[in-house]
Short mmCIF file of C-alpha atoms and ligand atoms in Angstrom, two decimals:
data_model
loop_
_atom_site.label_atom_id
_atom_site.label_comp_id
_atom_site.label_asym_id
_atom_site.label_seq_id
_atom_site.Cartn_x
_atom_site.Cartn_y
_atom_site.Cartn_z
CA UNK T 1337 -19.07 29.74 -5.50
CA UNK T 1338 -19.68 31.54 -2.32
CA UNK T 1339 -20.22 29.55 1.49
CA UNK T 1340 -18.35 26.45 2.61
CA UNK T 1341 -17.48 24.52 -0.44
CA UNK T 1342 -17.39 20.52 -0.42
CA UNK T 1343 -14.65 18.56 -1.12
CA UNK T 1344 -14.66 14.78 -2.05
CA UNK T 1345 -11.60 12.21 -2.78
CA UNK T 1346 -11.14 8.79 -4.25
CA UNK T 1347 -8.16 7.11 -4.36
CA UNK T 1348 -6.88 4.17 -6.25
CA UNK T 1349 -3.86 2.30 -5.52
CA UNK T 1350 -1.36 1.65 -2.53
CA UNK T 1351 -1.15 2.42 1.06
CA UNK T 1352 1.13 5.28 -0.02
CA UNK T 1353 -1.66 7.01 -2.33
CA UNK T 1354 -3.63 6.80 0.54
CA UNK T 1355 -1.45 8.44 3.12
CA UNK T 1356 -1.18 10.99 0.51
CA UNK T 1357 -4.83 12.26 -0.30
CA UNK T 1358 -5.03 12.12 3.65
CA UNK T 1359 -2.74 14.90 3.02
CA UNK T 1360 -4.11 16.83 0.41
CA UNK T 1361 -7.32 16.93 2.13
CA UNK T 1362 -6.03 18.15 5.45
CA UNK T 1363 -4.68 20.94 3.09
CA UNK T 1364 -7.84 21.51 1.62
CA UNK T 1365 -9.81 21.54 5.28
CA UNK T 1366 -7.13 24.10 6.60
CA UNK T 1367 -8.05 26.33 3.86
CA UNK T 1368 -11.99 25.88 5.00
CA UNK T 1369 -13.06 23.43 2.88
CA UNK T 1370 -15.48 20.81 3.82
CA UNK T 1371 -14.85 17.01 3.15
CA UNK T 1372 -17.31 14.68 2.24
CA UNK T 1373 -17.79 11.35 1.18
CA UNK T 1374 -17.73 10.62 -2.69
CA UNK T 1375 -20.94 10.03 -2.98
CA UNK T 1376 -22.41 12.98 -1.59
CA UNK T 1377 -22.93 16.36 -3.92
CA UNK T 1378 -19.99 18.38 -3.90
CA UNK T 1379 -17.84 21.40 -5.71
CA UNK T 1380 -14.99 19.34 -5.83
CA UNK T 1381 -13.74 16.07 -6.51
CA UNK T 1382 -10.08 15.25 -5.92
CA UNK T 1383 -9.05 11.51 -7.65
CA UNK T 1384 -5.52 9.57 -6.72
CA UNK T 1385 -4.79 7.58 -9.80
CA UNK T 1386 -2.64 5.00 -9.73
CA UNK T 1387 -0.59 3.55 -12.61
CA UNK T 1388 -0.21 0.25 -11.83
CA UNK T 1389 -3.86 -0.41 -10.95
CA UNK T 1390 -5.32 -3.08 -14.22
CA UNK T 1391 -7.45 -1.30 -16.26
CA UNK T 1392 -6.67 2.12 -14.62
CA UNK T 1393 -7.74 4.35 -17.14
CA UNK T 1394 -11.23 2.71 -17.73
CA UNK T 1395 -11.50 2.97 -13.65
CA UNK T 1396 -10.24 7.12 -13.76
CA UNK T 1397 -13.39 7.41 -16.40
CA UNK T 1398 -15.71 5.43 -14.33
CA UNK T 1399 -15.59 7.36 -10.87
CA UNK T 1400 -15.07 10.84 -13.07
CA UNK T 1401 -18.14 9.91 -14.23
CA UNK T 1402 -19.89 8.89 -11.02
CA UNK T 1403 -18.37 12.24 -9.42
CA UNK T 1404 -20.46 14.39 -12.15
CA UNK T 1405 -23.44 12.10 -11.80
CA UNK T 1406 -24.03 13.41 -8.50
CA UNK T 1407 -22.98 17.22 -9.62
CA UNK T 1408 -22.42 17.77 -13.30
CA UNK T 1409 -20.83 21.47 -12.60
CA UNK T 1410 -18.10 19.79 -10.18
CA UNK T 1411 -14.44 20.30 -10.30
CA UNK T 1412 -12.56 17.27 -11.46
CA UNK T 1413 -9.13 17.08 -10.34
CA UNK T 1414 -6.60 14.37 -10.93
CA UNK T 1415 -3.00 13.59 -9.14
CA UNK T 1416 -1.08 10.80 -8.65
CA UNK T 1417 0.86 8.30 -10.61
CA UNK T 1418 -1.05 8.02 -13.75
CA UNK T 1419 -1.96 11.86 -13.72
CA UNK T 1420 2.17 11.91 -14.00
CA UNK T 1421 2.47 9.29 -16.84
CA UNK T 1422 -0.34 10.23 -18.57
CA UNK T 1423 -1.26 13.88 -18.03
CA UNK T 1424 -2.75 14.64 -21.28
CA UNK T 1425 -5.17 11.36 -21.49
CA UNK T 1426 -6.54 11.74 -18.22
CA UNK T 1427 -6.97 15.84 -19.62
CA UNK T 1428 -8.87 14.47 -21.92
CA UNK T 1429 -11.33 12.96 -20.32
CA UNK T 1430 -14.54 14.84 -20.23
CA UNK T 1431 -15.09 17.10 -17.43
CA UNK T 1432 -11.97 17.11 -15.85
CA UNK T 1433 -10.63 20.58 -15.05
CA UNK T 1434 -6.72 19.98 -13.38
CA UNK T 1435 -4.32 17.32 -14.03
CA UNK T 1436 -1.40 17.80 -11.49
CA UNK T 1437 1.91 15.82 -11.74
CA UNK T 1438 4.18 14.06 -8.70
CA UNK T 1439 5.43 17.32 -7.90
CA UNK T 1440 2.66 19.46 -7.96
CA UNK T 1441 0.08 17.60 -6.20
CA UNK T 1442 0.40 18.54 -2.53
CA UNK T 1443 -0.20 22.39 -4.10
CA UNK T 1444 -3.59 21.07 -5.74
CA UNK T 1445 -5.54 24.27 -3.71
CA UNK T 1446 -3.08 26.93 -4.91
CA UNK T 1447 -4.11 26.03 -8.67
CA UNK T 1448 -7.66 25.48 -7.58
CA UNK T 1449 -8.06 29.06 -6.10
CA UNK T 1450 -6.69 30.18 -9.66
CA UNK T 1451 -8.40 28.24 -11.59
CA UNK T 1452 -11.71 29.24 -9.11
CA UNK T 1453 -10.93 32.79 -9.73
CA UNK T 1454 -11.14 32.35 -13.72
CA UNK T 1455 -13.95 29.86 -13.87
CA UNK T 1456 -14.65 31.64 -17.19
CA UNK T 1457 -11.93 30.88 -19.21
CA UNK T 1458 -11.58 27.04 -18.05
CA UNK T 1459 -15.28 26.26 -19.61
CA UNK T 1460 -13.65 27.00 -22.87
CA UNK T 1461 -9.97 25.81 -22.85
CA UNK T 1462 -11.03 22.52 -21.19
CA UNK T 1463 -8.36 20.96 -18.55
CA UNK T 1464 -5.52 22.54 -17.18
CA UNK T 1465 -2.17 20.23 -16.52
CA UNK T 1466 0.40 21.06 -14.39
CA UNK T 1467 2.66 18.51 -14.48
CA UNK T 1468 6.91 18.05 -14.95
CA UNK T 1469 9.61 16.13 -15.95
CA UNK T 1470 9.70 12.97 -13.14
CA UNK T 1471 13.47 13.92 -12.61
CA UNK T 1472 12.04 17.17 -11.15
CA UNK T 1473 10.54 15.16 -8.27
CA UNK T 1474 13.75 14.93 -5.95
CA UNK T 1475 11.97 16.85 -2.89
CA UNK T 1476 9.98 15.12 -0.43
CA UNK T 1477 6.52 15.73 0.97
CA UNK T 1478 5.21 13.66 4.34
CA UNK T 1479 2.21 12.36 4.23
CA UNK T 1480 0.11 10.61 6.49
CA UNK T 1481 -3.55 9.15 7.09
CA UNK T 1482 -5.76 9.94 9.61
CA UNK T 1483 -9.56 9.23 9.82
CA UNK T 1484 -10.17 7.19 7.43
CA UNK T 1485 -9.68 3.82 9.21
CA UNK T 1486 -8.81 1.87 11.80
CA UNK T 1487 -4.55 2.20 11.48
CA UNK T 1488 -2.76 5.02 10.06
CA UNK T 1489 -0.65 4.71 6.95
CA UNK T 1490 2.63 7.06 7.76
CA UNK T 1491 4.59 7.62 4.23
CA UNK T 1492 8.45 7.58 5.72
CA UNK T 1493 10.16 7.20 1.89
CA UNK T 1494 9.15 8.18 -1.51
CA UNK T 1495 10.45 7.02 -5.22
CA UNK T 1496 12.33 4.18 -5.89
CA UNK T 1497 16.08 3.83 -7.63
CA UNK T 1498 15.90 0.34 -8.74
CA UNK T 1499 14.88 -0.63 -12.64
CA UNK T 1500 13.07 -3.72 -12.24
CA UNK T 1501 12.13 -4.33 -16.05
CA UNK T 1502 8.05 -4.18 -15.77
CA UNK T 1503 7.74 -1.07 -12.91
CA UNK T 1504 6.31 2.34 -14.04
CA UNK T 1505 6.74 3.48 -10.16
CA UNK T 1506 9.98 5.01 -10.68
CA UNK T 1507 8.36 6.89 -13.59
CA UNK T 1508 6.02 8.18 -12.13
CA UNK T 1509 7.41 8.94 -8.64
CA UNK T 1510 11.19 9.55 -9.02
CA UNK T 1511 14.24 8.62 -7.26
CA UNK T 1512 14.65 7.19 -3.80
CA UNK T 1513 14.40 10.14 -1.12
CA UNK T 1514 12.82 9.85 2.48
CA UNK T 1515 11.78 12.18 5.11
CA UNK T 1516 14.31 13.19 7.80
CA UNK T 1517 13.95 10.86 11.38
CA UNK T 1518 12.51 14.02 13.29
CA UNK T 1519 10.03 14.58 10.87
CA UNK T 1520 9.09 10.69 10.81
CA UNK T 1521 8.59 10.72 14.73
CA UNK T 1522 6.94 13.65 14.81
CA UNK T 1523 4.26 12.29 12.16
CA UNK T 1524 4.35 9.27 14.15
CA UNK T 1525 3.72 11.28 17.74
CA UNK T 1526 1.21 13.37 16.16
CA UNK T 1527 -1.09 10.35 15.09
CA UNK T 1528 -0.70 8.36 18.63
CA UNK T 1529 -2.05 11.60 19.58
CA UNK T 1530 -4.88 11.57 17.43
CA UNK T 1531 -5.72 7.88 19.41
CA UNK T 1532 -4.58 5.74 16.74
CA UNK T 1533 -3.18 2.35 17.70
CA UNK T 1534 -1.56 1.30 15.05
CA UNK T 1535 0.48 2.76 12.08
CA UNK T 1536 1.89 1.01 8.63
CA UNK T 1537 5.22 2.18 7.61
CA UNK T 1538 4.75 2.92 4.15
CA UNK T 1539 6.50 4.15 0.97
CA UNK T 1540 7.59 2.65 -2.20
CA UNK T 1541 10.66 1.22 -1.58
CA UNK T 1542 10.93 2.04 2.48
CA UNK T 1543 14.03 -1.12 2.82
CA UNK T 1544 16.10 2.21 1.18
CA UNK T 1545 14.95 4.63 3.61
CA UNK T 1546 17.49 7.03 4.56
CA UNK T 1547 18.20 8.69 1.24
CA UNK T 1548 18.33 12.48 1.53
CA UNK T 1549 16.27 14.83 -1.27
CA UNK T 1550 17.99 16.20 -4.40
CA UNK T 1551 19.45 12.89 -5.55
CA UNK T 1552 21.92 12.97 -2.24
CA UNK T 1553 22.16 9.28 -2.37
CA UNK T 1554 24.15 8.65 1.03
CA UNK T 1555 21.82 6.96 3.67
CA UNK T 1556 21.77 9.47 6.74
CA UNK T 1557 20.16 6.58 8.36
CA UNK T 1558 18.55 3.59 7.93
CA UNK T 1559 15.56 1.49 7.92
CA UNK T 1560 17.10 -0.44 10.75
CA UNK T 1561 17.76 2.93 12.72
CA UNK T 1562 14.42 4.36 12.25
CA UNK T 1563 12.83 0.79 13.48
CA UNK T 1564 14.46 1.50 16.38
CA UNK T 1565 13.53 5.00 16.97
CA UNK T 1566 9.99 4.56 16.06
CA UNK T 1567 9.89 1.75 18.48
CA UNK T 1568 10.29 4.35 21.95
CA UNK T 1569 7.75 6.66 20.49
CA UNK T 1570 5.44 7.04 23.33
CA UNK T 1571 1.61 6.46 23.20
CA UNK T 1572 2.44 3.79 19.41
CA UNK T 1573 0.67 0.39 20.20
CA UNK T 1574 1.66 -1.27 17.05
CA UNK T 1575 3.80 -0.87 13.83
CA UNK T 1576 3.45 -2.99 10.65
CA UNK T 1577 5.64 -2.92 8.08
CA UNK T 1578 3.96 -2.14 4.67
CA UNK T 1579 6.30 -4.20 2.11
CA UNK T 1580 10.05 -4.30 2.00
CA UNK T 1581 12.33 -5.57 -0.50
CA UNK T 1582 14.14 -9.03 0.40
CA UNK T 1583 17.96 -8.08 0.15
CA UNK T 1584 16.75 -5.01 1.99
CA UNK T 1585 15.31 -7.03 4.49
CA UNK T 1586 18.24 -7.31 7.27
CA UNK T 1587 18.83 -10.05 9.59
CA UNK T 1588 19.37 -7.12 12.26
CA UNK T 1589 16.11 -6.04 11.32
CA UNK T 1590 14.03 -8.96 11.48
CA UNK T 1591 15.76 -9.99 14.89
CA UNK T 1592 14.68 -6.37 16.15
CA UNK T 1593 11.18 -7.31 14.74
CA UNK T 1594 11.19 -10.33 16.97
CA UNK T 1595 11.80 -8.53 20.04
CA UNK T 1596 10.47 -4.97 19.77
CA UNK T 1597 8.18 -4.08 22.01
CA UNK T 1598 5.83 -2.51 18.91
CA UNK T 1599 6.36 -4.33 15.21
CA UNK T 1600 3.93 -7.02 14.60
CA UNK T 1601 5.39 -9.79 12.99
CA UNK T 1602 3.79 -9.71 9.94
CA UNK T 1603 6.05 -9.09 6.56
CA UNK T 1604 5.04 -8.25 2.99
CA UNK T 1605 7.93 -9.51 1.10
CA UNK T 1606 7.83 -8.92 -3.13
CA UNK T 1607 8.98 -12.13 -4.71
CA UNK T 1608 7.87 -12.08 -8.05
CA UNK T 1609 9.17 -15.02 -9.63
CA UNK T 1610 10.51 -18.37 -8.03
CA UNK T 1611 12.74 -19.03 -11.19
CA UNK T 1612 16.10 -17.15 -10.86
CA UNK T 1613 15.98 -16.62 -14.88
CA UNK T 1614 12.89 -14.80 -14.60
CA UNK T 1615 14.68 -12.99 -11.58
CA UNK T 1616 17.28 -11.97 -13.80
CA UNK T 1617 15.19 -11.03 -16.66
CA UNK T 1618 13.21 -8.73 -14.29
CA UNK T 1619 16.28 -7.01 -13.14
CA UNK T 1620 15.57 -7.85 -9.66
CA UNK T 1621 17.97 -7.39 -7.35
CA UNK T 1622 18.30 -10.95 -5.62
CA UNK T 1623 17.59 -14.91 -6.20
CA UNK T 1624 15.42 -16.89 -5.07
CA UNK T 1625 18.49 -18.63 -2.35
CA UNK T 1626 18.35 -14.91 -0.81
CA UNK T 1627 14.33 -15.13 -0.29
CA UNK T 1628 14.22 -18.57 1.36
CA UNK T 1629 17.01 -17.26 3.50
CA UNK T 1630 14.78 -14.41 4.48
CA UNK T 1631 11.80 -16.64 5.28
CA UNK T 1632 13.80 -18.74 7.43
CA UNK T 1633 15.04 -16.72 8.80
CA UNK T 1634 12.03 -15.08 10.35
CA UNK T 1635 10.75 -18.40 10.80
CA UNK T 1636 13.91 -19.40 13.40
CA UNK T 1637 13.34 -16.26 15.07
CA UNK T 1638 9.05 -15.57 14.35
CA UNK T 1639 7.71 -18.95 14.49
CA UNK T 1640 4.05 -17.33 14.57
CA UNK T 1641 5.22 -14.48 12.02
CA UNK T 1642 3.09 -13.73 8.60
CA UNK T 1643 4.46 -13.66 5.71
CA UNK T 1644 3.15 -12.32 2.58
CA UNK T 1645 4.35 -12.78 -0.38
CA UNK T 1646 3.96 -11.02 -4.09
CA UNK T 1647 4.17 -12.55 -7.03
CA UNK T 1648 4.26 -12.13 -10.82
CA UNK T 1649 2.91 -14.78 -13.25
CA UNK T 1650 2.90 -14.31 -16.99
CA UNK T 1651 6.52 -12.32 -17.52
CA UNK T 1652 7.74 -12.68 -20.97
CA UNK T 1653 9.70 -15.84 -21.17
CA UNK T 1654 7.71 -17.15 -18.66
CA UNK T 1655 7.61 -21.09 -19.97
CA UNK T 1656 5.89 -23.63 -18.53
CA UNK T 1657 8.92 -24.73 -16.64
CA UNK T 1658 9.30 -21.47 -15.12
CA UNK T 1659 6.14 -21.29 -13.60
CA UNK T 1660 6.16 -24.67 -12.38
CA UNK T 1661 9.18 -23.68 -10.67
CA UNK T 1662 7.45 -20.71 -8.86
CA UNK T 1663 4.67 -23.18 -8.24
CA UNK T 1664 6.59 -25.49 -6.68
CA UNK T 1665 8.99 -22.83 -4.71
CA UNK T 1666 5.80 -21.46 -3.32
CA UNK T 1667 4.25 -24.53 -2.43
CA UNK T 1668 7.44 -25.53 -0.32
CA UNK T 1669 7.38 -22.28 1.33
CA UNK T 1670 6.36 -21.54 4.71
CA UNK T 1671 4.42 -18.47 3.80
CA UNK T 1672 1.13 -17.00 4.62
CA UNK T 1673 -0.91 -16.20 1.71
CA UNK T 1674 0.28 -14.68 -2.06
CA UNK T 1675 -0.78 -11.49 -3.76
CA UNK T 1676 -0.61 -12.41 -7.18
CA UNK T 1677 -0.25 -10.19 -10.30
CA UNK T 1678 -1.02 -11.10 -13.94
CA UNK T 1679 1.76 -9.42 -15.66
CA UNK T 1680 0.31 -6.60 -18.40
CA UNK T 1681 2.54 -4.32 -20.51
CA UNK T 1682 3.58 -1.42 -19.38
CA UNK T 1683 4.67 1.68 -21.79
CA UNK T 1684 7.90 2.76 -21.33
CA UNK T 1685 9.29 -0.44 -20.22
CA UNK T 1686 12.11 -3.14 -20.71
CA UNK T 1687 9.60 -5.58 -20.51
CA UNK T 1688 6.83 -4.69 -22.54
CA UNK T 1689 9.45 -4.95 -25.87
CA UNK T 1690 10.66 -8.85 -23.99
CA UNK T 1691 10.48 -11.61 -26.29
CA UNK T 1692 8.44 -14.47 -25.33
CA UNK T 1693 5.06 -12.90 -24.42
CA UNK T 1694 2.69 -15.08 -23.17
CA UNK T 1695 -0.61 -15.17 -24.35
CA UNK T 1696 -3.15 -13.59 -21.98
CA UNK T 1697 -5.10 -17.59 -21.43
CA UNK T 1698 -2.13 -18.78 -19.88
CA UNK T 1699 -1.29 -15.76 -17.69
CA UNK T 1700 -4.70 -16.04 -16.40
CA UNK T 1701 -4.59 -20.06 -15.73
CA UNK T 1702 -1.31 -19.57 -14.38
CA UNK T 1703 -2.89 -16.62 -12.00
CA UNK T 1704 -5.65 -18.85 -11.16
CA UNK T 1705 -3.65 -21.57 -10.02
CA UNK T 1706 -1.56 -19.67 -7.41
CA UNK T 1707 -4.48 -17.77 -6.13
CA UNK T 1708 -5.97 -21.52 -5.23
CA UNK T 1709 -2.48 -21.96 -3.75
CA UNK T 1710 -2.64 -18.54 -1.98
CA UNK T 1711 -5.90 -19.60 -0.09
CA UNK T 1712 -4.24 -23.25 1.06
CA UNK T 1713 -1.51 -21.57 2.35
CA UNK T 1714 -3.93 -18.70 4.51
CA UNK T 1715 -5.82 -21.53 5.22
CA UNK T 1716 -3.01 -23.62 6.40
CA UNK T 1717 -1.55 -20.76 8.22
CA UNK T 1718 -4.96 -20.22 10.38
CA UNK T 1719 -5.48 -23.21 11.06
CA UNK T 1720 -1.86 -22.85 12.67
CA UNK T 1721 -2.64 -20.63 14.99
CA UNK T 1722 -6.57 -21.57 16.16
CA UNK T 1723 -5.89 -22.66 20.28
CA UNK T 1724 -2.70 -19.64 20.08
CA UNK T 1725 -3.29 -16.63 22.27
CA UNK T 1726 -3.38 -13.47 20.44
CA UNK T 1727 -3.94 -9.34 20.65
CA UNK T 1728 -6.69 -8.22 18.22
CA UNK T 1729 -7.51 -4.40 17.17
CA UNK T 1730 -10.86 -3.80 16.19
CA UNK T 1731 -12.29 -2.10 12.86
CA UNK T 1732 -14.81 0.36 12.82
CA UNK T 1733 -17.37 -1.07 10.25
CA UNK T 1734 -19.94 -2.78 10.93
CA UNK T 1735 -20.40 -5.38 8.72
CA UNK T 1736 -23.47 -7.31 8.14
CA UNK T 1737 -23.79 -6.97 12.20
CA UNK T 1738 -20.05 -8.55 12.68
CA UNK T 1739 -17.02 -6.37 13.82
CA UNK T 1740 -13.96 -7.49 12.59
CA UNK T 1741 -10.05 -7.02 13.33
CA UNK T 1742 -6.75 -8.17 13.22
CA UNK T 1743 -4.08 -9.93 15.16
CA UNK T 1744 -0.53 -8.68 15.21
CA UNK T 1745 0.18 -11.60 13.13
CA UNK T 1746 -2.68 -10.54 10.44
CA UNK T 1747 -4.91 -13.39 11.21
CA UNK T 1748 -8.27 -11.73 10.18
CA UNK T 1749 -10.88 -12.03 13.00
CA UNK T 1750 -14.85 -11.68 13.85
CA UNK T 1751 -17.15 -11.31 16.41
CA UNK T 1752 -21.13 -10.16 16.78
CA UNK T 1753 -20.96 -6.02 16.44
CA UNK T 1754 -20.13 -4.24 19.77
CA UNK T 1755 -19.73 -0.62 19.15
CA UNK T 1756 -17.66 -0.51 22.57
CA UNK T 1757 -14.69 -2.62 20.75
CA UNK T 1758 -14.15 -0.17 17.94
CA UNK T 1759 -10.54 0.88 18.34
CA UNK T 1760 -9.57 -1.17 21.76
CA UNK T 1761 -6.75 -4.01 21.35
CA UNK T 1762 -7.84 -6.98 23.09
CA UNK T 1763 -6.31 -10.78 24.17
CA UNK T 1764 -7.95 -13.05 23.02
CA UNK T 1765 -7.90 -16.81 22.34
CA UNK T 1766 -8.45 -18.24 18.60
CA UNK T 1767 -10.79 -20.74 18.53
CA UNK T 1768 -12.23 -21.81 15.68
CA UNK T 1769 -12.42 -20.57 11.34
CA UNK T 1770 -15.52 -19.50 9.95
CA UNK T 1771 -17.38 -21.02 7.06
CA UNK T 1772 -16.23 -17.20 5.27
CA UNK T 1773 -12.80 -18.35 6.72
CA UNK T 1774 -12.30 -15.52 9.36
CA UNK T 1775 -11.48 -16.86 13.01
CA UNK T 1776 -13.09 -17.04 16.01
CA UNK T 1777 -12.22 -16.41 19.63
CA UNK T 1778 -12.96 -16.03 22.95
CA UNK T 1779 -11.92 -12.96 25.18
CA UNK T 1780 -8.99 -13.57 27.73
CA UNK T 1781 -8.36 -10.45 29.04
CA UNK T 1782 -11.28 -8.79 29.07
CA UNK T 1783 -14.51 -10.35 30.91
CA UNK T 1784 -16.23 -7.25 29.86
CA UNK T 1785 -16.70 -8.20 26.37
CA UNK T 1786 -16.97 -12.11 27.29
S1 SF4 K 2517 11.64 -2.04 -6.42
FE1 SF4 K 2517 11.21 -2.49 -8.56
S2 SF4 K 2517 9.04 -3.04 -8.54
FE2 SF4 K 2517 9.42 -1.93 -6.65
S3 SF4 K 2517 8.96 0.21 -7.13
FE3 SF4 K 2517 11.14 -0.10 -7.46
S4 SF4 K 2517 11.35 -0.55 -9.64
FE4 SF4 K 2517 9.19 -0.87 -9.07
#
């Protein structure tokens, strides 16, 4: 292969996948490689699996497929999550040449340059895995994303040290470890840099941030103290929080939420089960007393504040009763909108050996039911805050000849398409909610756009 060569990624999963192929592709541009979009031809094809995605090996085929649709003598190269759980099934999917585990992913173009130099003998030995034990993975790599959209996901803690009874995360991602608070603010100054207005704090358990590498388990610092520090970087318009774990979610945190001059008061807060049985059975590490404290919390102090919640519905043992429970917990709730999960087995897990399964019917009636109760509540919530002033940052798609955005309180907006609002923050006043239930406005600040 001689001249520029292309490179093309896909990733599946979380916020945190995505920060990472950012990554890997910077590393692949540095070495003077060429990035293009998926579908285009190219020599390479780089895919982030994920391992909790449904279905995710039937989705790895599908876009290994679609990759050598468009050049049958590509590369195939797969990282991530389920590349580390399942290295030698996703090796054995047909033209794949390099399956790289959680620690040897960020070194993807050191193996491709060998494997490039003896093209020859990977034809006939099929693909290559490099992959590790997961207790290997102490060390930690920063990531960040740039480019690809609107805000910029900024990977500030890695692994996770809890054993909730259905998670393959820690699996396939190790213990708890974060970056240092230098290297977080320098990510963070180097992307306001780049012009980007708002960054998500992301990780997989980033409530625990301040754990050091090699299983050093004291907290150097903490999520509370790099809130703080983040919040005087100059040049940072916003910060979201991706998702934090309730009894990680401090009351000193949520009050310096409520007055920082950058978080948005928006939180993503895992639930999983309003029955404290099913808490218990899925080794969580609170009840469901502790959750309504946080949401009222943040109500008292973030009367406008989003709240997301996640949620679990079909967990072995998961009667009737239970789920009416979580229904009803829910329903009481001043939250936002749900994310909701229809529990599936997972190898290697407490739970997938539980008594009590429940057949897959009733995990999908129960699923239905609190998605209908997800889009009441979102509904509810905008409704809430049509005739409230608000700050918007605009996407850069446009979409059927609408631009669209969102508040700092993750009310999602539209408005015709105006190329000049791509990327600007503007004040505006919620007016109204579409018949696709996004909102409407009018401009305050800016008479420019009105
Ligand atoms: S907190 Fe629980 S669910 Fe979340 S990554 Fe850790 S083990 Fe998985």
């Amino acid at each position: 292969m001689n001249g520029t060569k292309k490179v093309a990624f896909y990733t599946l999963g979380c916020k945190l996948n995505f920060s990472e192929t950012s990554t890997i592709a910077r590393s692949f541009t540095e070495e003077g490689f060429h990035r293009v979009d998926f579908s285009e031809k190219a020599e390479i094809y780089v895919i982030n699996t994920c391992s909790v995605t449904e279905n995710a090996d039937k989705r790895f085929k599908t876009i290994v497929k679609r990759a050598l649709n468009v050049n049958p003598e590509a590369f195939v190269i797969a990282v991530g999550c389920y590349a580390q759980l399942k290295p030698h099934e996703l090796a054995a999917v047909d033209g794949v040449d390099l399956v790289l585990g959680a620690t040897e992913k960020f070194k993807v173009t050191s193996y491709l340059n060998d494997l490039l130099n003896n093209v020859n003998d990977t034809t006939t030995s099929g693909a290559v895995i490099h992959s590790c034990e997961i207790e290997e993975a102490d060390f930690y790599v920063g990531s960040y994303s740039i480019g690809d959209r609107t805000r910029a996901f900024l990977k500030v803690q890695d692994g996770c040290d809890y054993k909730c009874t259905y998670c393959t995360i820690p699996l396939a991602r190790g213990i708890s470890r974060s970056d240092t608070l230098e290297n977080v603010l320098q990510n963070a100054e180097e992307i306001s840099q780049k012009g980007i207005k708002e960054i998500v704090l992301t990780g997989v358990n980033i409530g625990d941030y301040g754990k050091g590498e090699f299983g050093n388990k004291s907290h150097e610092h903490t999520f509370f103290e790099l809130c703080k520090a983040l919040d005087k970087v100059d040049g940072i318009e916003r910060l979201r929080i991706s998702s934090i774990e309730p009894n990680l979610l401090k009351d000193e945190t949520i009050d310096f939420v409520a007055q920082s001059r950058t978080f948005v008061p928006h939180f993503h807060i895992p639930l999983q089960s309003g029955s404290n049985d099913l808490l218990k059975l899925m080794r969580r590490r609170y009840l469901r007393e502790l959750y309504l404290d946080r949401v009222h919390h943040i109500r008292r102090v973030m009367p406008d504040a989003c709240i997301g919640v996640d949620v679990i519905v079909g967990f072995p043992g998961e009667t009737e009763a239970h789920f009416l429970e979580t229904y009803h917990f829910l329903n009481e709730l001043d939250i936002s909108y749900l994310h909701v999960f229809t529990y599936s087995e997972r190898e290697n897990t407490a739970a997938a050996s539980m008594k009590g399964v429940v057949p897959l019917k009733v995990r999908n009636k129960r699923s239905k039911m609190l998605r209908g109760l997800s889009a009441k509540k979102r509904r509810a919530f905008y409704e809430n805050q049509v005739g409230t002033i608000r700050t918007v940052l605009f996407e850069g798609e446009n979409k059927e000849g609408y631009i669209h955005g969102f508040t700092e309180n993750y009310i999602k907006v539209k408005a015709p398409w105006n190329p000049a609002l791509v990327n600007t923050i503007q004040k505006v006043h919620l007016t109204s909610i579409d018949e696709d239930g996004l909102v409407r406005f009018e401009y305050v600040s800016n008479p420019a756009f009105a």
